[in-house]
Amino acid sequence: MAVDRERVAELTRQLLEAIGEDPDRPGLTQTPTRVAELYAEFFAGVGEDAAAPLARTISVAHGPAPETLPSGAVLLRDIRFRSVCEHHLLPFAGHAHIAYLPGEQVVGLGSLVRVVETFAARPQVQERLGEQIAEAIASHLDARGVLVVLDASHGCVTMRGGRQPAASTLTIAARGDYTEPAARAELIALIGAGARDERAG
């Protein structure tokens, strides 16, 4: 279901009035329309099938060594994402890192990005977002293990309450082989190394 822009605009106008502002003053006349467009973008994933991009898989059984399955994980690091916290409707943003241990099928890396983007384009909490991504991959690929690590900064922490601008939240969701901490230790180290390299650069 598409976001009702007209209704969002009207409710934004009411909100401005409720906080004591004049929605007809020059600086605010276009705000309801802008907020409606913003919400249409931020919440485009509501009602969408986030797992749909995973339907197009590629068989690795037809390669040069068809009897051999991939022996290691596929790791896609530093997928930028942004979402909106459902508790205060404030944004949170950061990086998603996804690893899966393929069976006979792999998927295009862009498909993993689209899964993240679709689940993130909803009112969310970070803990659920990671679990949704992991479950979609585990359910739609013949992956022997799935690991999703999210590292994000939350507006409700950085801009209100304790106001900790440097704070970030790290969550881990795992399926299959990667539910064992020892099995995912190498991947966690690789993800951490990438984050250190980015900070150093």
mmCIF file with all atom_site columns, C-alpha atoms in Angstrom:
data_model
loop_
_atom_site.group_PDB
_atom_site.id
_atom_site.type_symbol
_atom_site.label_atom_id
_atom_site.label_alt_id
_atom_site.label_comp_id
_atom_site.label_asym_id
_atom_site.label_entity_id
_atom_site.label_seq_id
_atom_site.pdbx_PDB_ins_code
_atom_site.Cartn_x
_atom_site.Cartn_y
_atom_site.Cartn_z
_atom_site.occupancy
_atom_site.B_iso_or_equiv
_atom_site.pdbx_formal_charge
_atom_site.auth_seq_id
_atom_site.auth_comp_id
_atom_site.auth_asym_id
_atom_site.auth_atom_id
_atom_site.pdbx_PDB_model_num
ATOM 1   C CA . MET A 1 1   ? 0.000  0.000   0.000   1.00 0.00 ? 1   MET A CA 1
ATOM 2   C CA . ALA A 1 2   ? 1.465  3.335   -1.041  1.00 0.00 ? 2   ALA A CA 1
ATOM 3   C CA . VAL A 1 3   ? 1.968  6.076   1.520   1.00 0.00 ? 3   VAL A CA 1
ATOM 4   C CA . ASP A 1 4   ? -1.022 8.448   1.559   1.00 0.00 ? 4   ASP A CA 1
ATOM 5   C CA . ARG A 1 5   ? 0.883  11.679  0.865   1.00 0.00 ? 5   ARG A CA 1
ATOM 6   C CA . GLU A 1 6   ? -2.179 13.904  1.095   1.00 0.00 ? 6   GLU A CA 1
ATOM 7   C CA . ARG A 1 7   ? -3.089 12.593  4.533   1.00 0.00 ? 7   ARG A CA 1
ATOM 8   C CA . VAL A 1 8   ? 0.510  12.811  5.780   1.00 0.00 ? 8   VAL A CA 1
ATOM 9   C CA . ALA A 1 9   ? 0.663  16.427  4.619   1.00 0.00 ? 9   ALA A CA 1
ATOM 10  C CA . GLU A 1 10  ? -2.561 17.290  6.447   1.00 0.00 ? 10  GLU A CA 1
ATOM 11  C CA . LEU A 1 11  ? -1.411 15.558  9.633   1.00 0.00 ? 11  LEU A CA 1
ATOM 12  C CA . THR A 1 12  ? 1.915  17.388  9.441   1.00 0.00 ? 12  THR A CA 1
ATOM 13  C CA . ARG A 1 13  ? 0.047  20.657  9.229   1.00 0.00 ? 13  ARG A CA 1
ATOM 14  C CA . GLN A 1 14  ? -1.926 19.665  12.333  1.00 0.00 ? 14  GLN A CA 1
ATOM 15  C CA . LEU A 1 15  ? 1.280  18.705  14.111  1.00 0.00 ? 15  LEU A CA 1
ATOM 16  C CA . LEU A 1 16  ? 2.790  22.120  13.417  1.00 0.00 ? 16  LEU A CA 1
ATOM 17  C CA . GLU A 1 17  ? -0.303 23.736  14.859  1.00 0.00 ? 17  GLU A CA 1
ATOM 18  C CA . ALA A 1 18  ? -0.175 21.412  17.885  1.00 0.00 ? 18  ALA A CA 1
ATOM 19  C CA . ILE A 1 19  ? 3.345  22.565  18.789  1.00 0.00 ? 19  ILE A CA 1
ATOM 20  C CA . GLY A 1 20  ? 2.267  26.199  18.567  1.00 0.00 ? 20  GLY A CA 1
ATOM 21  C CA . GLU A 1 21  ? 3.601  26.977  15.099  1.00 0.00 ? 21  GLU A CA 1
ATOM 22  C CA . ASP A 1 22  ? 1.880  28.705  12.205  1.00 0.00 ? 22  ASP A CA 1
ATOM 23  C CA . PRO A 1 23  ? 1.941  26.343  9.193   1.00 0.00 ? 23  PRO A CA 1
ATOM 24  C CA . ASP A 1 24  ? 1.137  29.307  6.933   1.00 0.00 ? 24  ASP A CA 1
ATOM 25  C CA . ARG A 1 25  ? 4.264  31.303  7.738   1.00 0.00 ? 25  ARG A CA 1
ATOM 26  C CA . PRO A 1 26  ? 6.742  31.496  4.835   1.00 0.00 ? 26  PRO A CA 1
ATOM 27  C CA . GLY A 1 27  ? 9.253  28.992  6.186   1.00 0.00 ? 27  GLY A CA 1
ATOM 28  C CA . LEU A 1 28  ? 6.637  26.305  6.809   1.00 0.00 ? 28  LEU A CA 1
ATOM 29  C CA . THR A 1 29  ? 4.177  26.552  3.922   1.00 0.00 ? 29  THR A CA 1
ATOM 30  C CA . GLN A 1 30  ? 5.897  23.764  1.971   1.00 0.00 ? 30  GLN A CA 1
ATOM 31  C CA . THR A 1 31  ? 6.799  21.661  5.017   1.00 0.00 ? 31  THR A CA 1
ATOM 32  C CA . PRO A 1 32  ? 3.714  19.398  4.968   1.00 0.00 ? 32  PRO A CA 1
ATOM 33  C CA . THR A 1 33  ? 4.344  18.507  1.328   1.00 0.00 ? 33  THR A CA 1
ATOM 34  C CA . ARG A 1 34  ? 8.052  17.948  1.962   1.00 0.00 ? 34  ARG A CA 1
ATOM 35  C CA . VAL A 1 35  ? 7.324  15.690  4.930   1.00 0.00 ? 35  VAL A CA 1
ATOM 36  C CA . ALA A 1 36  ? 4.842  13.699  2.856   1.00 0.00 ? 36  ALA A CA 1
ATOM 37  C CA . GLU A 1 37  ? 7.474  13.131  0.165   1.00 0.00 ? 37  GLU A CA 1
ATOM 38  C CA . LEU A 1 38  ? 10.050 12.227  2.804   1.00 0.00 ? 38  LEU A CA 1
ATOM 39  C CA . TYR A 1 39  ? 7.746  9.678   4.434   1.00 0.00 ? 39  TYR A CA 1
ATOM 40  C CA . ALA A 1 40  ? 6.891  8.166   1.061   1.00 0.00 ? 40  ALA A CA 1
ATOM 41  C CA . GLU A 1 41  ? 10.621 7.516   0.610   1.00 0.00 ? 41  GLU A CA 1
ATOM 42  C CA . PHE A 1 42  ? 11.400 6.436   4.178   1.00 0.00 ? 42  PHE A CA 1
ATOM 43  C CA . PHE A 1 43  ? 8.487  3.998   4.374   1.00 0.00 ? 43  PHE A CA 1
ATOM 44  C CA . ALA A 1 44  ? 8.474  2.632   0.833   1.00 0.00 ? 44  ALA A CA 1
ATOM 45  C CA . GLY A 1 45  ? 9.148  -0.849  2.185   1.00 0.00 ? 45  GLY A CA 1
ATOM 46  C CA . VAL A 1 46  ? 5.850  -1.130  4.066   1.00 0.00 ? 46  VAL A CA 1
ATOM 47  C CA . GLY A 1 47  ? 3.891  -3.966  2.476   1.00 0.00 ? 47  GLY A CA 1
ATOM 48  C CA . GLU A 1 48  ? 6.704  -4.868  0.073   1.00 0.00 ? 48  GLU A CA 1
ATOM 49  C CA . ASP A 1 49  ? 8.099  -8.400  -0.216  1.00 0.00 ? 49  ASP A CA 1
ATOM 50  C CA . ALA A 1 50  ? 11.659 -7.868  0.974   1.00 0.00 ? 50  ALA A CA 1
ATOM 51  C CA . ALA A 1 51  ? 12.663 -11.420 0.019   1.00 0.00 ? 51  ALA A CA 1
ATOM 52  C CA . ALA A 1 52  ? 11.642 -11.038 -3.641  1.00 0.00 ? 52  ALA A CA 1
ATOM 53  C CA . PRO A 1 53  ? 15.196 -10.124 -4.790  1.00 0.00 ? 53  PRO A CA 1
ATOM 54  C CA . LEU A 1 54  ? 16.400 -13.504 -3.505  1.00 0.00 ? 54  LEU A CA 1
ATOM 55  C CA . ALA A 1 55  ? 14.244 -15.414 -6.015  1.00 0.00 ? 55  ALA A CA 1
ATOM 56  C CA . ARG A 1 56  ? 16.872 -15.107 -8.767  1.00 0.00 ? 56  ARG A CA 1
ATOM 57  C CA . THR A 1 57  ? 19.669 -17.419 -7.718  1.00 0.00 ? 57  THR A CA 1
ATOM 58  C CA . ILE A 1 58  ? 22.646 -18.735 -9.641  1.00 0.00 ? 58  ILE A CA 1
ATOM 59  C CA . SER A 1 59  ? 23.670 -22.385 -9.483  1.00 0.00 ? 59  SER A CA 1
ATOM 60  C CA . VAL A 1 60  ? 27.307 -23.014 -8.667  1.00 0.00 ? 60  VAL A CA 1
ATOM 61  C CA . ALA A 1 61  ? 26.927 -26.667 -9.646  1.00 0.00 ? 61  ALA A CA 1
ATOM 62  C CA . HIS A 1 62  ? 27.612 -25.835 -13.314 1.00 0.00 ? 62  HIS A CA 1
ATOM 63  C CA . GLY A 1 63  ? 31.029 -24.253 -12.796 1.00 0.00 ? 63  GLY A CA 1
ATOM 64  C CA . PRO A 1 64  ? 34.460 -25.717 -13.508 1.00 0.00 ? 64  PRO A CA 1
ATOM 65  C CA . ALA A 1 65  ? 34.204 -27.993 -10.478 1.00 0.00 ? 65  ALA A CA 1
ATOM 66  C CA . PRO A 1 66  ? 30.503 -28.912 -10.228 1.00 0.00 ? 66  PRO A CA 1
ATOM 67  C CA . GLU A 1 67  ? 31.081 -31.467 -7.487  1.00 0.00 ? 67  GLU A CA 1
ATOM 68  C CA . THR A 1 68  ? 32.538 -28.798 -5.179  1.00 0.00 ? 68  THR A CA 1
ATOM 69  C CA . LEU A 1 69  ? 30.427 -26.438 -3.109  1.00 0.00 ? 69  LEU A CA 1
ATOM 70  C CA . PRO A 1 70  ? 31.891 -23.102 -2.019  1.00 0.00 ? 70  PRO A CA 1
ATOM 71  C CA . SER A 1 71  ? 34.079 -23.800 0.988   1.00 0.00 ? 71  SER A CA 1
ATOM 72  C CA . GLY A 1 72  ? 33.849 -20.362 2.564   1.00 0.00 ? 72  GLY A CA 1
ATOM 73  C CA . ALA A 1 73  ? 31.401 -17.617 3.248   1.00 0.00 ? 73  ALA A CA 1
ATOM 74  C CA . VAL A 1 74  ? 30.239 -14.858 0.958   1.00 0.00 ? 74  VAL A CA 1
ATOM 75  C CA . LEU A 1 75  ? 30.712 -11.640 2.942   1.00 0.00 ? 75  LEU A CA 1
ATOM 76  C CA . LEU A 1 76  ? 29.308 -8.297  1.833   1.00 0.00 ? 76  LEU A CA 1
ATOM 77  C CA . ARG A 1 77  ? 30.464 -5.506  4.136   1.00 0.00 ? 77  ARG A CA 1
ATOM 78  C CA . ASP A 1 78  ? 29.509 -1.897  4.674   1.00 0.00 ? 78  ASP A CA 1
ATOM 79  C CA . ILE A 1 79  ? 26.025 -1.782  3.145   1.00 0.00 ? 79  ILE A CA 1
ATOM 80  C CA . ARG A 1 80  ? 24.835 1.689   4.063   1.00 0.00 ? 80  ARG A CA 1
ATOM 81  C CA . PHE A 1 81  ? 21.272 1.823   5.332   1.00 0.00 ? 81  PHE A CA 1
ATOM 82  C CA . ARG A 1 82  ? 18.933 4.188   7.081   1.00 0.00 ? 82  ARG A CA 1
ATOM 83  C CA . SER A 1 83  ? 15.666 3.538   8.819   1.00 0.00 ? 83  SER A CA 1
ATOM 84  C CA . VAL A 1 84  ? 13.232 5.148   11.248  1.00 0.00 ? 84  VAL A CA 1
ATOM 85  C CA . CYS A 1 85  ? 12.892 4.002   14.842  1.00 0.00 ? 85  CYS A CA 1
ATOM 86  C CA . GLU A 1 86  ? 9.298  3.051   15.553  1.00 0.00 ? 86  GLU A CA 1
ATOM 87  C CA . HIS A 1 87  ? 9.502  4.307   19.149  1.00 0.00 ? 87  HIS A CA 1
ATOM 88  C CA . HIS A 1 88  ? 10.122 8.014   18.463  1.00 0.00 ? 88  HIS A CA 1
ATOM 89  C CA . LEU A 1 89  ? 10.033 8.198   14.632  1.00 0.00 ? 89  LEU A CA 1
ATOM 90  C CA . LEU A 1 90  ? 13.615 9.418   14.655  1.00 0.00 ? 90  LEU A CA 1
ATOM 91  C CA . PRO A 1 91  ? 16.115 8.148   12.093  1.00 0.00 ? 91  PRO A CA 1
ATOM 92  C CA . PHE A 1 92  ? 18.871 5.639   12.660  1.00 0.00 ? 92  PHE A CA 1
ATOM 93  C CA . ALA A 1 93  ? 21.555 4.854   10.135  1.00 0.00 ? 93  ALA A CA 1
ATOM 94  C CA . GLY A 1 94  ? 24.694 2.832   9.749   1.00 0.00 ? 94  GLY A CA 1
ATOM 95  C CA . HIS A 1 95  ? 26.184 -0.178  8.027   1.00 0.00 ? 95  HIS A CA 1
ATOM 96  C CA . ALA A 1 96  ? 24.958 -3.715  7.507   1.00 0.00 ? 96  ALA A CA 1
ATOM 97  C CA . HIS A 1 97  ? 27.378 -6.598  7.052   1.00 0.00 ? 97  HIS A CA 1
ATOM 98  C CA . ILE A 1 98  ? 25.964 -9.829  5.613   1.00 0.00 ? 98  ILE A CA 1
ATOM 99  C CA . ALA A 1 99  ? 27.645 -13.219 5.329   1.00 0.00 ? 99  ALA A CA 1
ATOM 100 C CA . TYR A 1 100 ? 26.204 -16.494 4.175   1.00 0.00 ? 100 TYR A CA 1
ATOM 101 C CA . LEU A 1 101 ? 27.669 -19.929 3.604   1.00 0.00 ? 101 LEU A CA 1
ATOM 102 C CA . PRO A 1 102 ? 26.304 -21.050 0.229   1.00 0.00 ? 102 PRO A CA 1
ATOM 103 C CA . GLY A 1 103 ? 24.920 -24.427 -0.663  1.00 0.00 ? 103 GLY A CA 1
ATOM 104 C CA . GLU A 1 104 ? 24.383 -25.049 -4.364  1.00 0.00 ? 104 GLU A CA 1
ATOM 105 C CA . GLN A 1 105 ? 22.897 -21.621 -5.015  1.00 0.00 ? 105 GLN A CA 1
ATOM 106 C CA . VAL A 1 106 ? 24.302 -18.118 -4.715  1.00 0.00 ? 106 VAL A CA 1
ATOM 107 C CA . VAL A 1 107 ? 22.557 -14.814 -5.284  1.00 0.00 ? 107 VAL A CA 1
ATOM 108 C CA . GLY A 1 108 ? 23.661 -11.555 -6.862  1.00 0.00 ? 108 GLY A CA 1
ATOM 109 C CA . LEU A 1 109 ? 25.218 -9.243  -4.293  1.00 0.00 ? 109 LEU A CA 1
ATOM 110 C CA . GLY A 1 110 ? 22.866 -6.429  -5.281  1.00 0.00 ? 110 GLY A CA 1
ATOM 111 C CA . SER A 1 111 ? 19.975 -8.630  -4.176  1.00 0.00 ? 111 SER A CA 1
ATOM 112 C CA . LEU A 1 112 ? 21.335 -8.638  -0.633  1.00 0.00 ? 112 LEU A CA 1
ATOM 113 C CA . VAL A 1 113 ? 21.471 -4.845  -0.694  1.00 0.00 ? 113 VAL A CA 1
ATOM 114 C CA . ARG A 1 114 ? 17.836 -4.655  -1.810  1.00 0.00 ? 114 ARG A CA 1
ATOM 115 C CA . VAL A 1 115 ? 16.745 -6.970  1.018   1.00 0.00 ? 115 VAL A CA 1
ATOM 116 C CA . VAL A 1 116 ? 18.373 -4.626  3.528   1.00 0.00 ? 116 VAL A CA 1
ATOM 117 C CA . GLU A 1 117 ? 16.887 -1.524  1.923   1.00 0.00 ? 117 GLU A CA 1
ATOM 118 C CA . THR A 1 118 ? 13.346 -2.917  1.802   1.00 0.00 ? 118 THR A CA 1
ATOM 119 C CA . PHE A 1 119 ? 13.274 -4.083  5.413   1.00 0.00 ? 119 PHE A CA 1
ATOM 120 C CA . ALA A 1 120 ? 14.865 -0.794  6.521   1.00 0.00 ? 120 ALA A CA 1
ATOM 121 C CA . ALA A 1 121 ? 12.204 1.286   4.713   1.00 0.00 ? 121 ALA A CA 1
ATOM 122 C CA . ARG A 1 122 ? 9.652  0.611   7.458   1.00 0.00 ? 122 ARG A CA 1
ATOM 123 C CA . PRO A 1 123 ? 9.162  1.738   11.042  1.00 0.00 ? 123 PRO A CA 1
ATOM 124 C CA . GLN A 1 124 ? 11.765 -0.462  12.696  1.00 0.00 ? 124 GLN A CA 1
ATOM 125 C CA . VAL A 1 125 ? 13.889 -1.407  15.645  1.00 0.00 ? 125 VAL A CA 1
ATOM 126 C CA . GLN A 1 126 ? 17.436 -2.453  14.875  1.00 0.00 ? 126 GLN A CA 1
ATOM 127 C CA . GLU A 1 127 ? 17.153 -5.794  16.662  1.00 0.00 ? 127 GLU A CA 1
ATOM 128 C CA . ARG A 1 128 ? 14.206 -6.878  14.516  1.00 0.00 ? 128 ARG A CA 1
ATOM 129 C CA . LEU A 1 129 ? 15.725 -5.502  11.324  1.00 0.00 ? 129 LEU A CA 1
ATOM 130 C CA . GLY A 1 130 ? 18.756 -7.778  11.626  1.00 0.00 ? 130 GLY A CA 1
ATOM 131 C CA . GLU A 1 131 ? 16.608 -10.806 12.402  1.00 0.00 ? 131 GLU A CA 1
ATOM 132 C CA . GLN A 1 132 ? 14.345 -10.130 9.423   1.00 0.00 ? 132 GLN A CA 1
ATOM 133 C CA . ILE A 1 133 ? 17.288 -9.895  7.043   1.00 0.00 ? 133 ILE A CA 1
ATOM 134 C CA . ALA A 1 134 ? 18.841 -13.092 8.414   1.00 0.00 ? 134 ALA A CA 1
ATOM 135 C CA . GLU A 1 135 ? 15.570 -15.012 8.258   1.00 0.00 ? 135 GLU A CA 1
ATOM 136 C CA . ALA A 1 136 ? 14.832 -13.932 4.689   1.00 0.00 ? 136 ALA A CA 1
ATOM 137 C CA . ILE A 1 137 ? 18.239 -15.102 3.484   1.00 0.00 ? 137 ILE A CA 1
ATOM 138 C CA . ALA A 1 138 ? 18.092 -18.350 5.449   1.00 0.00 ? 138 ALA A CA 1
ATOM 139 C CA . SER A 1 139 ? 14.587 -19.113 4.194   1.00 0.00 ? 139 SER A CA 1
ATOM 140 C CA . HIS A 1 140 ? 15.086 -18.301 0.510   1.00 0.00 ? 140 HIS A CA 1
ATOM 141 C CA . LEU A 1 141 ? 18.629 -19.503 -0.163  1.00 0.00 ? 141 LEU A CA 1
ATOM 142 C CA . ASP A 1 142 ? 20.020 -22.949 0.555   1.00 0.00 ? 142 ASP A CA 1
ATOM 143 C CA . ALA A 1 143 ? 22.518 -21.276 2.856   1.00 0.00 ? 143 ALA A CA 1
ATOM 144 C CA . ARG A 1 144 ? 24.220 -23.430 5.470   1.00 0.00 ? 144 ARG A CA 1
ATOM 145 C CA . GLY A 1 145 ? 24.717 -20.399 7.665   1.00 0.00 ? 145 GLY A CA 1
ATOM 146 C CA . VAL A 1 146 ? 23.744 -16.709 7.738   1.00 0.00 ? 146 VAL A CA 1
ATOM 147 C CA . LEU A 1 147 ? 25.215 -13.866 9.752   1.00 0.00 ? 147 LEU A CA 1
ATOM 148 C CA . VAL A 1 148 ? 23.920 -10.291 9.815   1.00 0.00 ? 148 VAL A CA 1
ATOM 149 C CA . VAL A 1 149 ? 25.741 -7.591  11.783  1.00 0.00 ? 149 VAL A CA 1
ATOM 150 C CA . LEU A 1 150 ? 24.244 -4.107  11.997  1.00 0.00 ? 150 LEU A CA 1
ATOM 151 C CA . ASP A 1 151 ? 26.160 -1.113  13.356  1.00 0.00 ? 151 ASP A CA 1
ATOM 152 C CA . ALA A 1 152 ? 24.038 2.021   13.571  1.00 0.00 ? 152 ALA A CA 1
ATOM 153 C CA . SER A 1 153 ? 23.752 5.410   15.202  1.00 0.00 ? 153 SER A CA 1
ATOM 154 C CA . HIS A 1 154 ? 20.299 6.267   16.584  1.00 0.00 ? 154 HIS A CA 1
ATOM 155 C CA . GLY A 1 155 ? 18.753 9.708   16.706  1.00 0.00 ? 155 GLY A CA 1
ATOM 156 C CA . CYS A 1 156 ? 16.944 8.812   19.927  1.00 0.00 ? 156 CYS A CA 1
ATOM 157 C CA . VAL A 1 157 ? 20.371 8.336   21.577  1.00 0.00 ? 157 VAL A CA 1
ATOM 158 C CA . THR A 1 158 ? 22.421 11.015  19.832  1.00 0.00 ? 158 THR A CA 1
ATOM 159 C CA . MET A 1 159 ? 19.853 13.862  19.791  1.00 0.00 ? 159 MET A CA 1
ATOM 160 C CA . ARG A 1 160 ? 17.636 13.328  22.828  1.00 0.00 ? 160 ARG A CA 1
ATOM 161 C CA . GLY A 1 161 ? 17.785 11.861  26.307  1.00 0.00 ? 161 GLY A CA 1
ATOM 162 C CA . GLY A 1 162 ? 21.421 11.240  27.178  1.00 0.00 ? 162 GLY A CA 1
ATOM 163 C CA . ARG A 1 163 ? 22.614 12.911  23.943  1.00 0.00 ? 163 ARG A CA 1
ATOM 164 C CA . GLN A 1 164 ? 25.571 10.685  23.228  1.00 0.00 ? 164 GLN A CA 1
ATOM 165 C CA . PRO A 1 165 ? 26.689 11.751  19.723  1.00 0.00 ? 165 PRO A CA 1
ATOM 166 C CA . ALA A 1 166 ? 29.429 9.113   19.448  1.00 0.00 ? 166 ALA A CA 1
ATOM 167 C CA . ALA A 1 167 ? 27.311 6.150   20.574  1.00 0.00 ? 167 ALA A CA 1
ATOM 168 C CA . SER A 1 168 ? 26.435 3.376   18.150  1.00 0.00 ? 168 SER A CA 1
ATOM 169 C CA . THR A 1 169 ? 24.517 0.134   18.529  1.00 0.00 ? 169 THR A CA 1
ATOM 170 C CA . LEU A 1 170 ? 25.772 -3.241  17.306  1.00 0.00 ? 170 LEU A CA 1
ATOM 171 C CA . THR A 1 171 ? 23.420 -6.187  16.797  1.00 0.00 ? 171 THR A CA 1
ATOM 172 C CA . ILE A 1 172 ? 24.061 -9.711  15.549  1.00 0.00 ? 172 ILE A CA 1
ATOM 173 C CA . ALA A 1 173 ? 21.545 -12.106 13.975  1.00 0.00 ? 173 ALA A CA 1
ATOM 174 C CA . ALA A 1 174 ? 22.593 -15.621 12.996  1.00 0.00 ? 174 ALA A CA 1
ATOM 175 C CA . ARG A 1 175 ? 21.120 -18.740 11.427  1.00 0.00 ? 175 ARG A CA 1
ATOM 176 C CA . GLY A 1 176 ? 22.420 -22.245 10.760  1.00 0.00 ? 176 GLY A CA 1
ATOM 177 C CA . ASP A 1 177 ? 26.146 -22.851 11.215  1.00 0.00 ? 177 ASP A CA 1
ATOM 178 C CA . TYR A 1 178 ? 26.718 -19.293 12.375  1.00 0.00 ? 178 TYR A CA 1
ATOM 179 C CA . THR A 1 179 ? 24.592 -19.631 15.484  1.00 0.00 ? 179 THR A CA 1
ATOM 180 C CA . GLU A 1 180 ? 27.777 -21.022 17.053  1.00 0.00 ? 180 GLU A CA 1
ATOM 181 C CA . PRO A 1 181 ? 30.034 -18.138 18.158  1.00 0.00 ? 181 PRO A CA 1
ATOM 182 C CA . ALA A 1 182 ? 33.203 -20.046 17.239  1.00 0.00 ? 182 ALA A CA 1
ATOM 183 C CA . ALA A 1 183 ? 31.957 -20.584 13.682  1.00 0.00 ? 183 ALA A CA 1
ATOM 184 C CA . ARG A 1 184 ? 31.406 -16.880 13.097  1.00 0.00 ? 184 ARG A CA 1
ATOM 185 C CA . ALA A 1 185 ? 34.523 -15.606 14.881  1.00 0.00 ? 185 ALA A CA 1
ATOM 186 C CA . GLU A 1 186 ? 36.510 -15.238 11.642  1.00 0.00 ? 186 GLU A CA 1
ATOM 187 C CA . LEU A 1 187 ? 33.718 -13.276 9.991   1.00 0.00 ? 187 LEU A CA 1
ATOM 188 C CA . ILE A 1 188 ? 33.343 -10.968 12.991  1.00 0.00 ? 188 ILE A CA 1
ATOM 189 C CA . ALA A 1 189 ? 37.103 -10.324 12.823  1.00 0.00 ? 189 ALA A CA 1
ATOM 190 C CA . LEU A 1 190 ? 36.902 -9.527  9.096   1.00 0.00 ? 190 LEU A CA 1
ATOM 191 C CA . ILE A 1 191 ? 34.000 -7.144  9.643   1.00 0.00 ? 191 ILE A CA 1
ATOM 192 C CA . GLY A 1 192 ? 35.870 -5.454  12.487  1.00 0.00 ? 192 GLY A CA 1
ATOM 193 C CA . ALA A 1 193 ? 38.993 -5.127  10.355  1.00 0.00 ? 193 ALA A CA 1
ATOM 194 C CA . GLY A 1 194 ? 36.987 -3.399  7.656   1.00 0.00 ? 194 GLY A CA 1
ATOM 195 C CA . ALA A 1 195 ? 35.566 -0.934  10.167  1.00 0.00 ? 195 ALA A CA 1
ATOM 196 C CA . ARG A 1 196 ? 39.053 -0.134  11.480  1.00 0.00 ? 196 ARG A CA 1
ATOM 197 C CA . ASP A 1 197 ? 40.350 0.407   7.944   1.00 0.00 ? 197 ASP A CA 1
ATOM 198 C CA . GLU A 1 198 ? 37.501 2.827   7.237   1.00 0.00 ? 198 GLU A CA 1
ATOM 199 C CA . ARG A 1 199 ? 38.208 4.833   10.385  1.00 0.00 ? 199 ARG A CA 1
ATOM 200 C CA . ALA A 1 200 ? 41.926 4.925   9.563   1.00 0.00 ? 200 ALA A CA 1
ATOM 201 C CA . GLY A 1 201 ? 41.231 6.121   6.014   1.00 0.00 ? 201 GLY A CA 1
#
